[in-house]
Amino acid sequence: NKPSGVAVHGGSGVSHGVIEQVRAARPQAKFLELVHRLDRETSGILLLAKKRAALVAMHEQIRHGRVDKRYLALVHGPWTHRRQHVKLPLFKYATPDGERRVRVQSDGQPAHTIFNLLRKYGDFVLLEAELKTGRTHQIRVHLAASGFPIAGDEKYGDFAFNRQLQKIEPGRGALKRMFLHAWRLRFEHPASGEEVSIESTMPEACERFLDSLQAPRHTH
């Protein structure tokens, strides 16, 4: 259950990510690999394989779309659709200082996300994102390109709005992280073939922010 702000592996200015930390904590484990990745700012369920056979089987399931990955994302603005398919091709590139970025581009890789409306909190909307493909930064770029950047997203978000969010204001608390959380993962167990369903509750910082939005607003 990865916290926000922790990289999944070393590199790009990070010496130790989740995979290096887990290997260091379990020196007796012969094999430990990430099955998939989460962005550093994203929290939630991260799957690791303890055997090569399990890794290969999981990658096979992911390739054939048999892994059901769901995320919670908070956006700001007049979102109206109960269920919306976003199919925008994504192109990976590097900024001059070597940072990995993604943009919507016609010759990019096909990418498909389904967004389900869960609840409205005043001007904010809580969405569930269902990944049909697993491209880098897919949910973040699909939402930003649709005009609804994720609250607190420092790469693809609304920077002035994010700065505002970091301060407590009347009618809401402060949000000091990106509101994107991998909350549910369903797959077939690579050894037994049984369905496995894992859920991760919403992190306290996100929960607190939503609670602050529900608080009655004082009118003078």
Tab-separated table of N, CA and C in Angstrom, residues 131-199:
chain	number	residue	atom	x	y	z
A	131	LEU	N	-8.830	1.609	-15.751
A	131	LEU	CA	-7.811	1.588	-16.803
A	131	LEU	C	-8.050	0.447	-17.778
A	132	LYS	N	-8.214	0.772	-19.040
A	132	LYS	CA	-8.330	-0.270	-20.066
A	132	LYS	C	-6.970	-0.518	-20.734
A	133	THR	N	-6.075	0.474	-20.650
A	133	THR	CA	-4.681	0.300	-21.077
A	133	THR	C	-3.853	0.875	-19.932
A	134	GLY	N	-2.572	0.556	-19.889
A	134	GLY	CA	-1.753	1.018	-18.767
A	134	GLY	C	-0.581	1.874	-19.204
A	135	ARG	N	-0.872	3.011	-19.817
A	135	ARG	CA	0.212	3.888	-20.278
A	135	ARG	C	0.723	4.773	-19.136
A	136	THR	N	1.963	5.230	-19.279
A	136	THR	CA	2.545	6.154	-18.300
A	136	THR	C	1.664	7.392	-18.154
A	137	HIS	N	1.370	7.793	-16.909
A	137	HIS	CA	0.607	9.014	-16.588
A	137	HIS	C	-0.757	9.072	-17.276
A	138	GLN	N	-1.296	7.911	-17.647
A	138	GLN	CA	-2.515	7.872	-18.462
A	138	GLN	C	-3.708	8.639	-17.859
A	139	ILE	N	-4.039	8.345	-16.599
A	139	ILE	CA	-5.215	8.974	-15.982
A	139	ILE	C	-5.003	10.485	-15.887
A	140	ARG	N	-3.796	10.870	-15.479
A	140	ARG	CA	-3.479	12.293	-15.291
A	140	ARG	C	-3.606	13.070	-16.599
A	141	VAL	N	-3.060	12.510	-17.681
A	141	VAL	CA	-3.071	13.215	-18.967
A	141	VAL	C	-4.465	13.184	-19.593
A	142	HIS	N	-5.165	12.049	-19.470
A	142	HIS	CA	-6.531	11.978	-20.004
A	142	HIS	C	-7.453	12.995	-19.322
A	143	LEU	N	-7.317	13.161	-18.016
A	143	LEU	CA	-8.160	14.133	-17.313
A	143	LEU	C	-7.748	15.567	-17.649
A	144	ALA	N	-6.441	15.826	-17.662
A	144	ALA	CA	-5.963	17.181	-17.983
A	144	ALA	C	-6.395	17.586	-19.397
A	145	ALA	N	-6.282	16.640	-20.343
A	145	ALA	CA	-6.649	16.933	-21.734
A	145	ALA	C	-8.158	17.131	-21.896
A	146	SER	N	-8.931	16.578	-20.951
A	146	SER	CA	-10.390	16.745	-20.994
A	146	SER	C	-10.824	18.027	-20.283
A	147	GLY	N	-9.841	18.762	-19.734
A	147	GLY	CA	-10.161	20.016	-19.055
A	147	GLY	C	-10.431	19.858	-17.570
A	148	PHE	N	-10.111	18.679	-17.027
A	148	PHE	CA	-10.338	18.420	-15.595
A	148	PHE	C	-9.067	17.853	-14.951
A	149	PRO	N	-8.012	18.677	-14.810
A	149	PRO	CA	-6.782	18.142	-14.213
A	149	PRO	C	-7.024	17.678	-12.780
A	150	ILE	N	-6.256	16.679	-12.346
A	150	ILE	CA	-6.402	16.145	-10.986
A	150	ILE	C	-5.944	17.187	-9.967
A	151	ALA	N	-6.718	17.334	-8.904
A	151	ALA	CA	-6.367	18.257	-7.824
A	151	ALA	C	-4.987	17.889	-7.267
A	152	GLY	N	-4.085	18.864	-7.222
A	152	GLY	CA	-2.754	18.637	-6.660
A	152	GLY	C	-1.740	18.031	-7.614
A	153	ASP	N	-2.107	17.853	-8.898
A	153	ASP	CA	-1.153	17.275	-9.861
A	153	ASP	C	-0.143	18.347	-10.269
A	154	GLU	N	1.120	18.130	-9.849
A	154	GLU	CA	2.160	19.134	-10.100
A	154	GLU	C	2.750	19.065	-11.513
A	155	LYS	N	2.434	17.993	-12.261
A	155	LYS	CA	2.991	17.871	-13.615
A	155	LYS	C	2.009	18.330	-14.681
A	156	TYR	N	0.764	17.920	-14.532
A	156	TYR	CA	-0.210	18.186	-15.589
A	156	TYR	C	-1.384	19.039	-15.099
A	157	GLY	N	-1.289	19.489	-13.851
A	157	GLY	CA	-2.427	20.183	-13.239
A	157	GLY	C	-2.440	21.679	-13.472
A	158	ASP	N	-3.348	22.319	-12.749
A	158	ASP	CA	-3.497	23.766	-12.787
A	158	ASP	C	-2.646	24.299	-11.625
A	159	PHE	N	-1.482	24.859	-11.947
A	159	PHE	CA	-0.487	25.183	-10.912
A	159	PHE	C	-0.978	26.246	-9.941
A	160	ALA	N	-1.643	27.284	-10.461
A	160	ALA	CA	-2.151	28.352	-9.588
A	160	ALA	C	-3.209	27.775	-8.648
A	161	PHE	N	-4.064	26.915	-9.188
A	161	PHE	CA	-5.115	26.300	-8.374
A	161	PHE	C	-4.512	25.374	-7.311
A	162	ASN	N	-3.486	24.613	-7.693
A	162	ASN	CA	-2.811	23.720	-6.735
A	162	ASN	C	-2.213	24.503	-5.571
A	163	ARG	N	-1.628	25.676	-5.899
A	163	ARG	CA	-1.036	26.511	-4.848
A	163	ARG	C	-2.117	26.970	-3.867
A	164	GLN	N	-3.258	27.334	-4.429
A	164	GLN	CA	-4.415	27.749	-3.622
A	164	GLN	C	-4.879	26.609	-2.713
A	165	LEU	N	-4.883	25.398	-3.278
A	165	LEU	CA	-5.362	24.225	-2.537
A	165	LEU	C	-4.501	23.926	-1.304
A	166	GLN	N	-3.243	24.343	-1.344
A	166	GLN	CA	-2.344	24.044	-0.230
A	166	GLN	C	-2.642	24.881	1.007
A	167	LYS	N	-3.485	25.902	0.836
A	167	LYS	CA	-3.863	26.741	1.987
A	167	LYS	C	-5.295	26.419	2.387
A	168	ILE	N	-5.553	26.491	3.692
A	168	ILE	CA	-6.922	26.299	4.175
A	168	ILE	C	-7.731	27.539	3.819
A	169	GLU	N	-8.916	27.325	3.270
A	169	GLU	CA	-9.780	28.447	2.927
A	169	GLU	C	-11.171	28.184	3.457
A	170	PRO	N	-12.035	29.221	3.566
A	170	PRO	CA	-13.395	28.990	4.061
A	170	PRO	C	-14.085	27.902	3.226
A	171	GLY	N	-14.656	26.928	3.911
A	171	GLY	CA	-15.389	25.879	3.201
A	171	GLY	C	-14.542	24.703	2.755
A	172	ARG	N	-13.227	24.738	3.015
A	172	ARG	CA	-12.417	23.559	2.680
A	172	ARG	C	-11.076	23.587	3.407
A	173	GLY	N	-10.530	22.381	3.592
A	173	GLY	CA	-9.212	22.244	4.206
A	173	GLY	C	-8.131	22.406	3.152
A	174	ALA	N	-6.905	22.025	3.524
A	174	ALA	CA	-5.777	22.127	2.591
A	174	ALA	C	-5.493	20.749	1.986
A	175	LEU	N	-5.046	20.746	0.725
A	175	LEU	CA	-4.644	19.499	0.058
A	175	LEU	C	-3.197	19.672	-0.377
A	176	LYS	N	-2.301	18.854	0.185
A	176	LYS	CA	-0.867	19.026	-0.093
A	176	LYS	C	-0.284	17.854	-0.865
A	177	ARG	N	-1.123	17.109	-1.562
A	177	ARG	CA	-0.643	15.986	-2.370
A	177	ARG	C	-1.542	15.880	-3.603
A	178	MET	N	-1.158	15.032	-4.543
A	178	MET	CA	-2.030	14.778	-5.690
A	178	MET	C	-3.134	13.808	-5.255
A	179	PHE	N	-4.360	14.124	-5.611
A	179	PHE	CA	-5.489	13.278	-5.216
A	179	PHE	C	-5.709	12.186	-6.264
A	180	LEU	N	-4.831	11.185	-6.249
A	180	LEU	CA	-4.973	10.009	-7.122
A	180	LEU	C	-4.536	8.798	-6.307
A	181	HIS	N	-5.439	7.826	-6.180
A	181	HIS	CA	-5.199	6.685	-5.298
A	181	HIS	C	-5.642	5.395	-5.984
A	182	ALA	N	-4.739	4.414	-6.054
A	182	ALA	CA	-5.059	3.093	-6.644
A	182	ALA	C	-5.822	2.302	-5.581
A	183	TRP	N	-7.142	2.256	-5.701
A	183	TRP	CA	-7.923	1.712	-4.582
A	183	TRP	C	-8.329	0.251	-4.739
A	184	ARG	N	-8.419	-0.263	-5.987
A	184	ARG	CA	-8.832	-1.662	-6.120
A	184	ARG	C	-8.113	-2.345	-7.277
A	185	LEU	N	-7.771	-3.626	-7.049
A	185	LEU	CA	-7.096	-4.419	-8.073
A	185	LEU	C	-7.697	-5.819	-8.053
A	186	ARG	N	-8.118	-6.294	-9.222
A	186	ARG	CA	-8.657	-7.664	-9.324
A	186	ARG	C	-7.912	-8.412	-10.410
A	187	PHE	N	-7.533	-9.653	-10.108
A	187	PHE	CA	-6.782	-10.460	-11.079
A	187	PHE	C	-6.941	-11.930	-10.713
A	188	GLU	N	-6.463	-12.809	-11.599
A	188	GLU	CA	-6.476	-14.245	-11.290
A	188	GLU	C	-5.152	-14.581	-10.617
A	189	HIS	N	-5.229	-15.322	-9.513
A	189	HIS	CA	-3.988	-15.712	-8.839
A	189	HIS	C	-3.157	-16.552	-9.807
A	190	PRO	N	-1.880	-16.180	-10.030
A	190	PRO	CA	-1.092	-16.888	-11.051
A	190	PRO	C	-0.903	-18.383	-10.777
A	191	ALA	N	-0.987	-18.815	-9.505
A	191	ALA	CA	-0.803	-20.242	-9.209
A	191	ALA	C	-2.127	-20.985	-9.163
A	192	SER	N	-3.117	-20.451	-8.437
A	192	SER	CA	-4.371	-21.194	-8.232
A	192	SER	C	-5.449	-20.869	-9.269
A	193	GLY	N	-5.315	-19.710	-9.948
A	193	GLY	CA	-6.340	-19.313	-10.916
A	193	GLY	C	-7.570	-18.687	-10.263
A	194	GLU	N	-7.582	-18.624	-8.922
A	194	GLU	CA	-8.727	-18.015	-8.227
A	194	GLU	C	-8.713	-16.501	-8.410
A	195	GLU	N	-9.920	-15.893	-8.342
A	195	GLU	CA	-9.964	-14.427	-8.445
A	195	GLU	C	-9.492	-13.805	-7.138
A	196	VAL	N	-8.584	-12.844	-7.261
A	196	VAL	CA	-8.094	-12.116	-6.092
A	196	VAL	C	-8.588	-10.683	-6.232
A	197	SER	N	-9.152	-10.141	-5.163
A	197	SER	CA	-9.595	-8.749	-5.175
A	197	SER	C	-8.979	-8.050	-3.972
A	198	ILE	N	-8.204	-7.001	-4.231
A	198	ILE	CA	-7.520	-6.259	-3.160
A	198	ILE	C	-8.068	-4.838	-3.149
A	199	GLU	N	-8.340	-4.324	-1.961
A	199	GLU	CA	-8.794	-2.939	-1.854
A	199	GLU	C	-7.929	-2.187	-0.855
